[in-house]
Short mmCIF file of C-alpha atoms in Angstrom, two decimals:
data_model
loop_
_atom_site.label_atom_id
_atom_site.label_comp_id
_atom_site.label_asym_id
_atom_site.label_seq_id
_atom_site.Cartn_x
_atom_site.Cartn_y
_atom_site.Cartn_z
CA MET A 1 -0.12 0.03 0.07
CA GLU A 2 2.88 2.52 0.68
CA ASP A 3 4.33 1.80 -2.66
CA THR A 4 0.92 2.57 -4.22
CA GLN A 5 0.60 5.78 -2.33
CA SER A 6 4.08 6.90 -3.43
CA VAL A 7 3.33 6.05 -7.12
CA ALA A 8 0.03 8.06 -6.85
CA THR A 9 1.99 11.16 -5.38
CA LEU A 10 4.45 11.05 -8.25
CA ILE A 11 1.54 11.00 -10.77
CA ASP A 12 -0.04 13.94 -9.19
CA SER A 13 3.22 15.92 -9.13
CA THR A 14 3.45 15.49 -12.85
CA THR A 15 1.48 18.67 -13.61
CA SER A 16 3.90 20.82 -11.52
CA LYS A 17 6.87 19.42 -13.15
CA ILE A 18 5.33 20.27 -16.66
CA GLN A 19 4.71 23.76 -15.61
CA GLN A 20 8.39 24.04 -14.38
CA LEU A 21 9.57 22.56 -17.79
CA GLN A 22 7.36 25.16 -19.48
CA LYS A 23 9.16 28.18 -17.81
CA ALA A 24 12.59 26.54 -18.52
CA PHE A 25 11.60 26.12 -22.14
CA ALA A 26 10.26 29.66 -22.27
CA GLU A 27 13.55 30.85 -20.98
CA LEU A 28 15.45 28.78 -23.50
CA GLU A 29 13.47 30.42 -26.36
CA SER A 30 14.47 33.88 -25.04
CA HIS A 31 18.24 33.12 -25.19
CA ARG A 32 18.06 31.24 -28.58
CA ALA A 33 20.29 32.26 -31.24
CA ILE A 34 18.67 30.40 -34.00
CA THR A 35 15.08 29.34 -34.59
CA LEU A 36 13.99 25.99 -33.00
CA ASN A 37 11.72 23.80 -34.97
CA LEU A 38 10.34 22.31 -31.77
CA LYS A 39 7.25 23.90 -30.35
CA TRP A 40 6.14 23.85 -26.88
CA LYS A 41 2.65 22.63 -27.65
CA GLN A 42 4.25 19.39 -29.01
CA LEU A 43 6.18 18.75 -25.91
CA GLU A 44 3.16 19.42 -23.74
CA GLU A 45 1.10 16.96 -25.81
CA HIS A 46 3.72 14.39 -25.48
CA PHE A 47 4.04 14.90 -21.61
CA HIS A 48 0.32 14.83 -21.33
CA GLY A 49 0.08 11.43 -23.26
CA LEU A 50 2.63 9.98 -20.95
CA GLU A 51 0.50 11.17 -17.82
CA LYS A 52 -2.53 9.59 -19.08
CA SER A 53 -0.95 6.32 -20.13
CA LEU A 54 0.69 6.16 -16.45
CA LYS A 55 -2.67 6.96 -14.87
CA ARG A 56 -4.52 4.30 -16.81
CA ARG A 57 -1.90 1.66 -16.19
CA PHE A 58 -2.11 2.58 -12.65
CA THR A 59 -5.80 2.16 -12.46
CA GLU A 60 -5.45 -1.23 -13.82
CA LEU A 61 -2.91 -2.32 -11.38
CA GLU A 62 -5.14 -0.97 -8.64
CA ASP A 63 -8.00 -3.24 -9.92
CA GLN A 64 -5.86 -6.24 -10.02
CA GLU A 65 -4.64 -5.69 -6.68
CA LYS A 66 -8.29 -5.62 -5.36
CA GLU A 67 -9.13 -8.67 -7.27
CA TYR A 68 -6.24 -10.45 -5.70
CA GLU A 69 -7.28 -9.33 -2.36
CA THR A 70 -10.68 -10.44 -2.90
CA LYS A 71 -9.55 -13.95 -4.02
CA THR A 72 -7.22 -14.13 -1.03
CA MET A 73 -10.10 -13.59 1.34
CA GLU A 74 -12.21 -16.22 -0.33
CA ALA A 75 -9.43 -18.68 0.00
CA TRP A 76 -8.99 -17.97 3.62
CA GLU A 77 -12.73 -18.40 4.26
CA MET A 78 -12.64 -21.72 2.46
CA LEU A 79 -9.76 -22.89 4.43
CA GLU A 80 -11.54 -21.83 7.73
CA LYS A 81 -14.49 -23.90 6.65
CA ARG A 82 -12.40 -27.03 5.87
CA GLU A 83 -10.57 -26.77 9.04
CA ALA A 84 -13.81 -26.47 10.95
CA ALA A 85 -15.10 -29.51 8.99
CA VAL A 86 -12.12 -31.67 9.82
CA MET A 87 -12.20 -30.48 13.43
CA ALA A 88 -15.87 -31.56 13.53
CA LYS A 89 -14.91 -34.98 12.07
CA GLU A 90 -12.22 -35.47 14.63
CA GLN A 91 -14.39 -34.72 17.27
CA ALA A 92 -16.97 -37.26 16.05
CA SER A 93 -14.32 -39.81 15.68
CA LEU A 94 -13.18 -39.18 19.30
CA GLU A 95 -16.73 -39.61 20.48
CA ARG A 96 -17.09 -42.82 18.75
CA LEU A 97 -13.67 -44.19 19.88
CA GLN A 98 -14.76 -43.16 23.38
CA GLU A 99 -18.10 -45.02 23.15
CA LYS A 100 -16.08 -48.12 21.99
CA ARG A 101 -13.66 -47.79 24.88
CA ASP A 102 -16.37 -47.40 27.42
CA ALA A 103 -18.24 -50.45 25.84
CA ALA A 104 -14.86 -52.37 25.90
CA VAL A 105 -14.34 -51.52 29.70
CA SER A 106 -17.93 -52.41 30.47
CA ALA A 107 -17.38 -55.86 28.82
CA ILE A 108 -14.22 -56.46 30.64
CA ALA A 109 -15.80 -55.59 33.83
CA ASN A 110 -18.86 -57.92 33.25
CA ALA A 111 -16.42 -60.78 32.27
CA LEU A 112 -14.43 -60.20 35.32
CA GLN A 113 -17.66 -60.20 37.49
CA LYS A 114 -18.61 -63.38 35.87
CA HIS A 115 -15.23 -64.90 36.34
CA ARG A 116 -15.30 -63.94 39.99
CA LYS A 117 -18.72 -65.59 40.53
CA ILE A 118 -17.74 -68.84 38.74
CA SER A 119 -14.31 -69.08 40.73
CA SER A 120 -15.76 -67.85 44.22
CA GLY A 121 -15.98 -71.44 45.29
CA GLU A 122 -12.63 -72.65 43.71
CA PRO A 123 -9.73 -70.19 44.00
CA ALA A 124 -7.60 -69.89 40.69
CA ALA A 125 -4.25 -69.96 42.30
CA PHE A 126 -2.89 -71.35 45.50
CA ASN A 127 0.50 -71.26 47.30
CA ILE A 128 0.89 -74.36 49.45
CA GLU A 129 3.45 -74.33 52.07
CA ASP A 130 5.81 -77.15 52.11
CA GLN A 131 5.04 -77.57 55.85
CA GLY A 132 1.41 -78.55 55.23
CA GLY A 133 0.14 -74.79 55.78
CA ALA A 134 -3.34 -73.73 54.68
CA PRO A 135 -3.83 -72.69 51.13
CA SER A 136 -3.92 -68.94 50.42
CA VAL A 137 -5.63 -67.13 47.41
CA GLU A 138 -2.87 -65.37 45.24
CA GLU A 139 -4.24 -61.90 44.44
CA LYS A 140 -3.71 -60.48 41.02
CA PRO A 141 -4.50 -57.04 39.50
CA PRO A 142 -7.95 -57.05 37.61
CA ASP A 143 -6.22 -56.34 34.20
CA VAL A 144 -4.04 -59.40 34.44
CA MET A 145 -7.14 -61.54 35.53
CA ALA A 146 -9.16 -60.27 32.69
CA ALA A 147 -6.63 -60.95 30.11
CA GLU A 148 -6.00 -64.52 31.55
CA SER A 149 -9.73 -65.20 31.43
CA ASN A 150 -9.93 -64.08 27.90
CA LEU A 151 -7.03 -66.31 26.88
CA VAL A 152 -8.35 -69.20 28.66
CA ASP A 153 -11.96 -68.75 27.29
CA MET A 154 -10.40 -68.38 23.78
CA ARG A 155 -8.53 -71.74 24.16
CA LYS A 156 -11.32 -73.58 25.60
CA SER A 157 -13.46 -72.41 22.69
CA SER A 158 -10.70 -73.44 20.13
CA VAL A 159 -10.69 -76.88 21.79
CA ASN A 160 -14.48 -77.44 22.29
CA GLU A 161 -15.64 -75.73 19.20
CA CYS A 162 -16.58 -78.05 16.14
CA VAL A 163 -13.80 -77.69 13.78
CA GLU A 164 -14.98 -78.55 10.25
CA VAL A 165 -12.37 -80.58 8.58
CA LYS A 166 -13.91 -82.47 5.68
CA SER A 167 -11.10 -84.84 4.61
CA TYR A 168 -8.60 -85.55 7.36
CA PRO A 169 -10.26 -85.25 10.84
CA GLN A 170 -6.98 -86.86 12.22
CA LEU A 171 -5.45 -83.40 11.76
CA VAL A 172 -7.60 -82.03 14.49
CA ASP A 173 -6.75 -84.71 16.74
CA LEU A 174 -2.96 -84.24 16.22
CA CYS A 175 -3.30 -80.46 16.67
CA ARG A 176 -5.43 -80.95 19.93
CA GLU A 177 -2.79 -83.21 21.33
CA MET A 178 0.02 -80.74 20.35
CA ASP A 179 1.81 -83.52 18.74
CA SER A 180 4.26 -82.02 16.19
CA GLU A 181 5.92 -85.18 15.31
CA GLY A 182 2.76 -87.02 14.58
CA LEU A 183 1.83 -83.97 12.51
CA HIS A 184 5.07 -84.29 10.42
CA LYS A 185 4.36 -88.05 10.02
CA PHE A 186 0.89 -87.69 8.91
CA ILE A 187 1.69 -85.05 6.36
CA SER A 188 4.61 -87.22 5.00
CA ASP A 189 2.53 -90.36 4.82
CA ASN A 190 -0.24 -88.43 2.92
CA ARG A 191 1.97 -86.31 0.59
CA LYS A 192 0.08 -87.37 -2.43
CA ASN A 193 -2.82 -85.31 -1.16
CA LEU A 194 -0.82 -82.27 -0.13
CA SER A 195 -3.01 -79.81 -1.61
CA ALA A 196 -6.20 -80.92 0.14
CA ILE A 197 -4.04 -81.20 3.63
CA ARG A 198 -2.78 -77.69 3.08
CA GLU A 199 -6.35 -76.22 2.88
CA GLU A 200 -7.33 -77.91 6.06
CA ILE A 201 -4.36 -77.35 8.49
CA PRO A 202 -5.27 -73.69 9.20
CA LEU A 203 -8.82 -75.16 10.36
CA ALA A 204 -7.03 -77.77 12.41
CA LEU A 205 -4.83 -75.37 14.08
CA LYS A 206 -7.65 -73.72 15.79
CA ALA A 207 -8.06 -76.91 17.80
CA ALA A 208 -4.61 -76.55 19.35
CA ALA A 209 -4.32 -75.07 22.68
CA ASP A 210 -1.34 -73.17 21.42
CA PRO A 211 -1.08 -73.06 17.80
CA ALA A 212 2.13 -71.06 17.75
CA SER A 213 3.97 -73.19 20.02
CA LEU A 214 3.02 -76.18 17.92
CA VAL A 215 4.25 -74.91 14.80
CA LEU A 216 7.51 -73.77 16.55
CA ASP A 217 7.90 -77.40 17.93
CA SER A 218 7.37 -78.59 14.47
CA LEU A 219 10.66 -76.81 13.26
CA ASN A 220 12.79 -79.04 15.35
CA GLY A 221 15.17 -81.05 13.18
CA PHE A 222 15.11 -78.59 10.23
CA TYR A 223 18.85 -78.36 10.61
CA CYS A 224 19.83 -81.96 11.26
CA MET A 225 23.10 -81.80 12.87
CA GLU A 226 24.08 -85.25 11.67
CA VAL A 227 23.59 -84.19 7.92
CA SER A 228 25.95 -81.63 6.23
CA ASN A 229 24.67 -78.73 4.27
CA LEU A 230 25.78 -80.42 0.87
CA ASP A 231 24.22 -83.74 1.88
CA GLY A 232 21.08 -82.01 3.03
CA LYS A 233 20.28 -81.07 -0.57
CA LYS A 234 20.28 -84.64 -1.49
CA ASP A 235 18.45 -86.21 1.37
CA SER A 236 14.86 -86.53 0.40
CA ASN A 237 13.57 -87.10 4.03
CA LEU A 238 15.12 -83.87 5.07
CA LEU A 239 13.91 -81.99 2.15
CA GLY A 240 10.37 -83.23 2.74
CA LEU A 241 10.70 -82.14 6.47
CA ARG A 242 11.93 -78.71 5.47
CA ARG A 243 8.85 -78.31 3.01
CA THR A 244 6.44 -79.40 5.65
CA CYS A 245 7.94 -76.85 8.09
CA ILE A 246 7.51 -74.08 5.68
CA MET A 247 3.86 -75.06 4.88
CA LEU A 248 2.93 -75.31 8.63
CA LEU A 249 4.39 -71.70 8.98
CA GLU A 250 2.31 -70.45 5.88
CA CYS A 251 -0.68 -72.23 7.39
CA LEU A 252 -0.18 -70.41 10.89
CA SER A 253 0.08 -67.03 8.98
CA ILE A 254 -3.25 -67.85 7.34
CA LEU A 255 -4.83 -68.53 10.60
CA LEU A 256 -3.71 -65.33 12.04
CA THR A 257 -4.76 -63.35 9.09
CA ASN A 258 -8.39 -64.65 9.51
CA LEU A 259 -8.34 -63.70 13.24
CA ASP A 260 -8.94 -60.37 14.74
CA ARG A 261 -6.07 -58.34 16.11
CA SER A 262 -6.90 -59.28 19.84
CA SER A 263 -7.14 -63.00 19.12
CA ALA A 264 -3.90 -62.84 17.11
CA SER A 265 -2.15 -61.08 19.84
CA HIS A 266 -3.15 -63.98 22.27
CA ILE A 267 -1.71 -66.47 19.99
CA ILE A 268 1.47 -64.64 19.24
CA SER A 269 2.34 -63.87 22.86
CA GLU A 270 5.58 -62.55 24.32
CA ASN A 271 6.88 -66.02 25.14
CA VAL A 272 6.12 -67.27 21.73
CA THR A 273 7.83 -64.24 20.24
CA GLU A 274 10.92 -64.82 22.24
CA ARG A 275 11.10 -68.55 21.14
CA ALA A 276 10.66 -67.57 17.59
CA LYS A 277 13.55 -64.94 17.84
CA ALA A 278 15.84 -67.69 19.52
CA VAL A 279 15.05 -69.77 16.44
CA VAL A 280 15.97 -67.07 14.16
CA GLU A 281 19.27 -66.39 15.99
CA ASP A 282 20.15 -70.07 15.63
CA TRP A 283 19.26 -70.27 12.04
CA LYS A 284 20.86 -67.01 10.73
CA PRO A 285 24.62 -68.00 10.76
CA LYS A 286 23.69 -71.09 8.70
CA LEU A 287 22.67 -68.75 5.88
CA ASP A 288 26.15 -67.40 5.36
CA ASP A 289 27.12 -70.68 3.47
CA LEU A 290 24.37 -69.92 0.85
CA ASP A 291 25.22 -67.90 -2.31
CA VAL A 292 23.05 -65.95 -4.53
CA ASP A 293 22.42 -68.98 -6.90
CA ALA A 294 21.65 -71.24 -3.88
CA ASN A 295 19.45 -74.03 -5.24
CA ASN A 296 19.11 -71.79 -8.32
CA GLY A 297 16.49 -69.68 -6.79
CA ASN A 298 14.85 -72.42 -4.88
CA SER A 299 16.50 -72.42 -1.57
CA LEU A 300 14.33 -73.99 1.23
CA GLU A 301 16.50 -72.65 3.97
CA ALA A 302 16.34 -69.09 2.89
CA HIS A 303 12.60 -69.41 2.34
CA ALA A 304 11.96 -70.83 5.75
CA PHE A 305 14.01 -68.00 7.47
CA LEU A 306 11.90 -65.34 5.66
CA GLN A 307 8.54 -67.09 6.38
CA LEU A 308 9.60 -67.38 10.16
CA LEU A 309 10.16 -63.63 10.12
CA SER A 310 6.97 -62.91 8.48
CA THR A 311 4.63 -65.35 10.32
CA PHE A 312 5.80 -64.07 13.82
CA GLY A 313 6.13 -60.42 12.66
CA ILE A 314 9.73 -60.20 14.10
CA ASP A 315 11.55 -58.74 10.99
CA SER A 316 11.79 -55.28 12.54
CA ASP A 317 14.97 -56.65 14.24
CA PHE A 318 16.79 -56.95 10.83
CA ASP A 319 17.96 -54.57 8.02
CA HIS A 320 16.03 -54.59 4.92
CA ASP A 321 19.10 -54.47 2.95
CA ASP A 322 20.24 -57.80 4.58
CA LEU A 323 16.86 -59.40 3.87
CA SER A 324 16.79 -58.32 0.45
CA LYS A 325 19.99 -60.38 -0.32
CA LEU A 326 18.12 -63.55 0.57
CA VAL A 327 15.47 -62.89 -1.98
CA PRO A 328 17.45 -64.08 -5.29
CA MET A 329 17.75 -67.33 -3.30
CA VAL A 330 14.05 -67.89 -3.20
CA SER A 331 13.14 -66.04 -6.39
CA ARG A 332 11.62 -69.19 -7.99
CA ARG A 333 9.34 -70.13 -4.95
CA ARG A 334 5.78 -69.23 -5.67
CA GLN A 335 5.52 -67.47 -2.38
CA THR A 336 8.34 -65.01 -3.00
CA ALA A 337 6.27 -61.96 -3.95
CA ASP A 338 3.90 -62.23 -1.00
CA LEU A 339 6.80 -62.64 1.30
CA CYS A 340 8.57 -59.47 0.07
CA ARG A 341 5.37 -57.39 0.61
CA SER A 342 4.79 -58.61 4.13
CA LEU A 343 8.24 -58.21 5.02
CA GLY A 344 8.26 -54.59 3.51
CA LEU A 345 10.82 -55.19 0.64
CA SER A 346 8.93 -53.93 -2.17
CA ASP A 347 11.09 -50.81 -2.48
CA LYS A 348 14.26 -53.15 -2.70
CA MET A 349 12.87 -55.04 -5.54
CA PRO A 350 14.92 -52.97 -8.27
CA GLY A 351 18.03 -53.91 -6.57
CA VAL A 352 17.08 -57.68 -6.32
CA ILE A 353 16.03 -57.65 -10.17
CA ASN A 354 19.42 -56.12 -11.12
CA VAL A 355 21.17 -59.04 -9.12
CA LEU A 356 19.12 -61.73 -10.99
CA VAL A 357 19.89 -60.14 -14.26
CA ASN A 358 23.67 -59.93 -13.64
CA ASN A 359 23.54 -63.56 -12.60
CA GLY A 360 21.86 -64.76 -15.93
CA ARG A 361 18.51 -65.23 -14.41
CA GLN A 362 16.44 -63.10 -16.58
CA ILE A 363 13.39 -65.36 -16.37
CA ASP A 364 13.07 -64.80 -12.53
CA ALA A 365 13.68 -61.01 -13.21
CA VAL A 366 10.90 -60.79 -15.58
CA ASN A 367 8.40 -62.47 -13.33
CA LEU A 368 9.38 -60.33 -10.41
CA ALA A 369 9.16 -57.11 -12.56
CA PHE A 370 5.56 -58.11 -13.40
CA GLU A 371 4.77 -58.98 -9.78
CA PHE A 372 5.99 -55.54 -8.52
CA GLU A 373 4.93 -53.57 -11.88
CA LEU A 374 8.48 -52.63 -12.67
CA MET A 375 8.10 -53.46 -16.56
CA LYS A 376 9.02 -49.91 -17.47
CA GLN A 377 12.29 -49.94 -15.63
CA PHE A 378 12.98 -53.63 -16.76
CA SER A 379 11.83 -54.12 -20.22
CA PRO A 380 10.70 -57.84 -20.20
CA VAL A 381 11.35 -58.42 -24.07
CA THR A 382 14.80 -57.10 -23.66
CA LEU A 383 15.53 -59.43 -20.76
CA LEU A 384 14.27 -62.47 -22.70
CA LYS A 385 16.19 -61.71 -25.62
CA SER A 386 19.24 -61.28 -23.48
CA TYR A 387 18.62 -64.73 -21.92
CA LEU A 388 18.43 -66.46 -25.20
CA ASN A 389 21.42 -64.58 -26.63
CA ASP A 390 23.57 -66.05 -23.69
CA ALA A 391 22.22 -69.44 -24.58
CA LYS A 392 23.06 -68.98 -28.45
CA LYS A 393 26.71 -67.79 -27.55
CA ILE A 394 27.56 -70.91 -25.65
CA SER A 395 25.88 -72.95 -28.36
CA SER A 396 27.79 -71.13 -31.13
CA SER A 397 31.25 -71.44 -29.25
CA VAL A 398 30.68 -75.18 -28.87
CA LYS A 399 30.00 -75.54 -32.58
CA THR A 400 32.99 -73.86 -33.62
CA GLY A 401 35.35 -75.85 -31.34
CA ASN A 402 36.39 -79.43 -31.65
CA SER A 403 33.87 -80.65 -29.14
CA SER A 404 32.46 -84.17 -28.45
CA PRO A 405 29.11 -85.45 -29.54
CA THR A 406 28.20 -85.58 -25.84
CA VAL A 407 28.89 -81.93 -25.16
CA GLN A 408 27.08 -80.84 -28.26
CA ASN A 409 24.13 -82.98 -27.09
CA GLU A 410 24.39 -81.17 -23.64
CA VAL A 411 24.56 -77.77 -25.19
CA ASN A 412 21.55 -78.36 -27.61
CA GLU A 413 19.50 -79.51 -24.47
CA ARG A 414 20.33 -76.31 -22.68
CA GLU A 415 19.19 -74.18 -25.62
CA LEU A 416 15.99 -76.10 -25.94
CA THR A 417 15.34 -75.62 -22.21
CA ALA A 418 16.01 -71.88 -22.54
CA LEU A 419 13.67 -71.66 -25.45
CA LYS A 420 10.87 -73.43 -23.66
CA ALA A 421 11.52 -71.30 -20.55
CA VAL A 422 11.12 -68.13 -22.65
CA ILE A 423 8.01 -69.38 -24.43
CA LYS A 424 6.31 -70.07 -21.21
CA CYS A 425 7.43 -66.70 -19.81
CA ILE A 426 5.80 -65.08 -22.87
CA GLU A 427 2.61 -66.94 -22.61
CA ASP A 428 2.11 -66.47 -18.91
CA HIS A 429 2.66 -62.58 -19.03
CA LYS A 430 0.83 -62.33 -22.67
CA LEU A 431 3.67 -60.83 -24.38
CA GLU A 432 2.95 -62.38 -27.80
CA ALA A 433 2.33 -59.10 -29.37
CA GLN A 434 5.83 -57.69 -28.28
CA TYR A 435 7.72 -60.92 -28.80
CA PRO A 436 6.27 -63.32 -31.48
CA LEU A 437 6.41 -66.96 -30.72
CA ASP A 438 6.74 -68.37 -34.37
CA PRO A 439 10.47 -68.11 -34.64
CA LEU A 440 11.03 -69.57 -31.17
CA GLN A 441 8.66 -72.64 -31.76
CA LYS A 442 10.31 -73.26 -35.15
CA ARG A 443 13.86 -73.35 -33.50
CA VAL A 444 12.25 -75.70 -30.69
CA LEU A 445 10.89 -78.02 -33.28
CA GLN A 446 14.39 -77.96 -35.12
CA LEU A 447 16.22 -79.10 -31.89
CA GLU A 448 13.73 -81.56 -30.88
CA LYS A 449 13.85 -83.33 -34.35
CA ALA A 450 17.65 -83.38 -34.19
CA LYS A 451 17.32 -84.77 -30.83
CA ALA A 452 15.04 -87.61 -32.03
CA ASP A 453 17.28 -88.27 -35.02
CA LYS A 454 20.27 -88.90 -32.63
CA LYS A 455 18.31 -91.17 -30.48
CA ARG A 456 17.13 -93.21 -33.33
CA ALA A 457 20.67 -93.60 -34.69
CA PRO A 458 21.89 -96.26 -31.98
CA GLU A 459 18.70 -98.19 -32.52
CA VAL A 460 19.60 -99.55 -36.09
CA ALA A 461 20.21 -103.20 -35.97
CA LYS A 462 23.76 -104.12 -35.33
CA PRO A 463 25.33 -106.63 -37.77
CA LEU A 464 25.81 -110.29 -36.71
CA PRO A 465 29.41 -111.47 -36.48
CA LYS A 466 30.49 -113.59 -39.15
CA ARG A 467 32.92 -116.50 -39.40
CA PRO A 468 34.91 -117.95 -42.28
CA ARG A 469 33.79 -121.01 -44.19
CA ALA A 470 35.71 -124.39 -43.71
CA ASN A 471 36.93 -123.96 -47.38
CA GLY A 472 38.15 -120.46 -46.53
CA VAL A 473 36.14 -118.81 -49.30
CA GLY A 474 33.51 -116.21 -48.31
CA HIS A 475 31.56 -115.65 -45.25
CA SER A 476 28.01 -117.19 -44.15
CA PRO A 477 25.96 -116.02 -41.41
CA ARG A 478 26.10 -117.87 -38.19
CA VAL A 479 23.17 -120.55 -37.66
CA THR A 480 24.48 -121.90 -34.31
CA ASN A 481 23.60 -120.63 -30.94
CA VAL A 482 25.20 -117.16 -30.54
CA ALA A 483 25.81 -117.52 -26.79
CA ALA A 484 27.62 -120.95 -27.37
CA ASP A 485 29.65 -119.52 -30.20
CA LYS A 486 30.86 -116.62 -28.05
CA ASN A 487 32.01 -119.00 -25.19
CA ILE A 488 33.91 -121.26 -27.90
CA TYR A 489 35.49 -118.41 -29.60
CA ALA A 490 36.34 -116.66 -26.46
CA ARG A 491 39.35 -118.95 -26.25
CA MET A 492 40.41 -118.34 -29.73
CA THR A 493 40.97 -114.57 -29.69
CA ASP A 494 44.52 -114.67 -31.42
CA ARG A 495 43.05 -116.67 -34.36
CA TYR A 496 39.59 -115.01 -34.56
CA PRO A 497 39.84 -111.67 -32.83
CA GLN A 498 36.64 -110.34 -31.33
CA TYR A 499 34.40 -107.87 -33.40
CA MET A 500 34.30 -104.53 -31.84
CA TYR A 501 30.50 -104.60 -32.31
CA ASP A 502 30.30 -107.34 -29.75
CA ARG A 503 31.06 -104.64 -27.08
CA PRO A 504 28.61 -102.19 -26.12
CA TYR A 505 29.24 -98.63 -27.05
CA VAL A 506 30.54 -96.58 -24.49
CA TYR A 507 29.76 -92.95 -24.44
CA PRO A 508 32.90 -90.71 -23.92
CA ARG A 509 33.03 -88.60 -20.77
CA PRO A 510 33.02 -84.81 -21.16
CA THR A 511 36.46 -83.32 -21.81
CA ASP A 512 38.18 -80.56 -19.88
CA ASN A 513 36.75 -77.96 -22.18
CA HIS A 514 33.36 -78.67 -20.87
CA VAL A 515 31.07 -75.73 -21.26
CA PRO A 516 29.56 -74.23 -18.07
CA SER A 517 25.75 -74.54 -17.76
CA LEU A 518 23.43 -71.70 -18.07
CA LEU A 519 21.03 -72.99 -15.35
CA GLY A 520 23.70 -73.88 -12.83
CA SER A 521 26.65 -76.40 -12.53
CA ALA A 522 26.06 -79.93 -12.07
CA GLY A 523 27.65 -83.39 -12.92
CA TYR A 524 26.84 -85.01 -16.28
CA ALA A 525 24.86 -88.12 -16.01
CA MET A 526 22.70 -90.07 -18.52
CA PRO A 527 19.06 -90.47 -16.94
CA PRO A 528 17.15 -93.68 -16.84
CA PRO A 529 14.24 -93.71 -19.39
CA GLY A 530 10.72 -92.40 -18.47
CA HIS A 531 11.77 -89.56 -16.08
CA GLY A 532 9.64 -86.92 -17.53
CA ASN A 533 11.37 -83.56 -18.06
CA PHE A 534 14.96 -84.82 -16.93
CA PHE A 535 17.49 -84.39 -19.62
CA GLY A 536 20.90 -85.82 -20.41
CA ASN A 537 22.55 -83.00 -18.57
CA GLY A 538 21.10 -83.84 -15.15
CA PHE A 539 18.85 -80.79 -15.25
CA GLN A 540 15.17 -80.72 -14.93
CA TYR A 541 13.17 -78.18 -17.26
CA GLN A 542 13.04 -75.29 -14.88
CA ALA A 543 10.55 -73.16 -16.86
CA VAL A 544 7.61 -75.53 -16.33
CA GLN A 545 6.17 -74.21 -13.04
CA THR A 546 4.98 -77.29 -11.30
CA PRO A 547 2.56 -77.09 -8.52
CA TYR A 548 3.95 -76.92 -4.96
CA LEU A 549 5.16 -80.31 -4.18
CA HIS A 550 5.97 -81.82 -0.90
#
């Protein structure tokens, strides 16, 4: 406002300034030596025009200032109204919260009164003296007694209620008896129906007096002291036990999710939490032996550790950067995405995907990118093409070198496996428009045809051994018993050397220039017939996502 007043004062003084200029101009004309072309009227018109322009502009600015002040006042009024509305909502929420609090206090008081009436004839706790003194009732605070009564009521209701388990009522009996070993044995004996058992375990856990302690008891033996880490990967019984432990942890998590907060807090008590933390501290050092490619992204040890943290809600004791380093070890587990979300690792996923890409596991990287909607940052098509290019580079390097047929077959198997994995990933995520399947399918047919041709080659009938005729002219096929002839002629090797076709063909071992595997290193072994997706390189087709198997 002060600036506006000063501008208005300057504009008002324009007239006096013009008069002073007129006097100076008249004095200049009286002293002029030559005639000036410039007339005073022209100067006066020019200055008057400037004065009018300034006044007009000043008026416009004043109007704009008034409009701005009006809008500012309206905005302040709107903010005040919104603030009043927010305060009214807060007050209403506080009133509702107070009503709920009063109702809860009243319910607790009623429950305490009922509990006192029931236990008036039978005191809840006694201290009996060793010398045979009279029992004395141990007094407890009302809040402690109310909490204990709620816990007891909940446990009694969980035991006495009719748990509806359709197919396996034995699960209810085992959980009610808190028999963790029996539960393990029952699941192992019925592993063919694991899917149905998995659906009924959360219901059966309701019958347990302490479901969380039952699950913690079931973790005994997860790390068997008599079995080394390397042997544990081959021990089928230990692998089955570990899968059962993970499944029970997941089922307990499902049970807690379906309960309200108060009931869940009763199940996960402080004692249970301390037990779970003790198990975590015992398991944590044993994860140091695992690397990023542990079990090729299917590590049961890392999965169980993360599931234990998630189920019992004790992940706050660990740094998220440390937990994210375990994710590549479980990237092929179907529960990985949900685990990462429950542990609050969603913001760490870009770093995890980078680790997978750098280790040649682009398929897992694409799956996680879709789970966490990071397709713009990590192009799925680019990653899949990079995965196939790596497979083709190894294949071409073997073809150009002097490699044995066995190594060539193994490399072709790896390329075929890589192609099938890429095709399945494209179909799962509906990327056909961005990455056509025709060239990939043609290459698959080509490799499968070559594989079939090589399998048919050894099946050609072998020629029968021949012997010279008695007159020494020509040869004739044997008509006598082949086994008997072999026994006779085995003693005459110097006269009739044994044909090389009588010996079975032995495949040569891989040479020292064996090409490393794309999907992890493993020893070469020819599989027995009829083993499904197992190939000659000892690997199983990883792209086919089989259901969760025990």
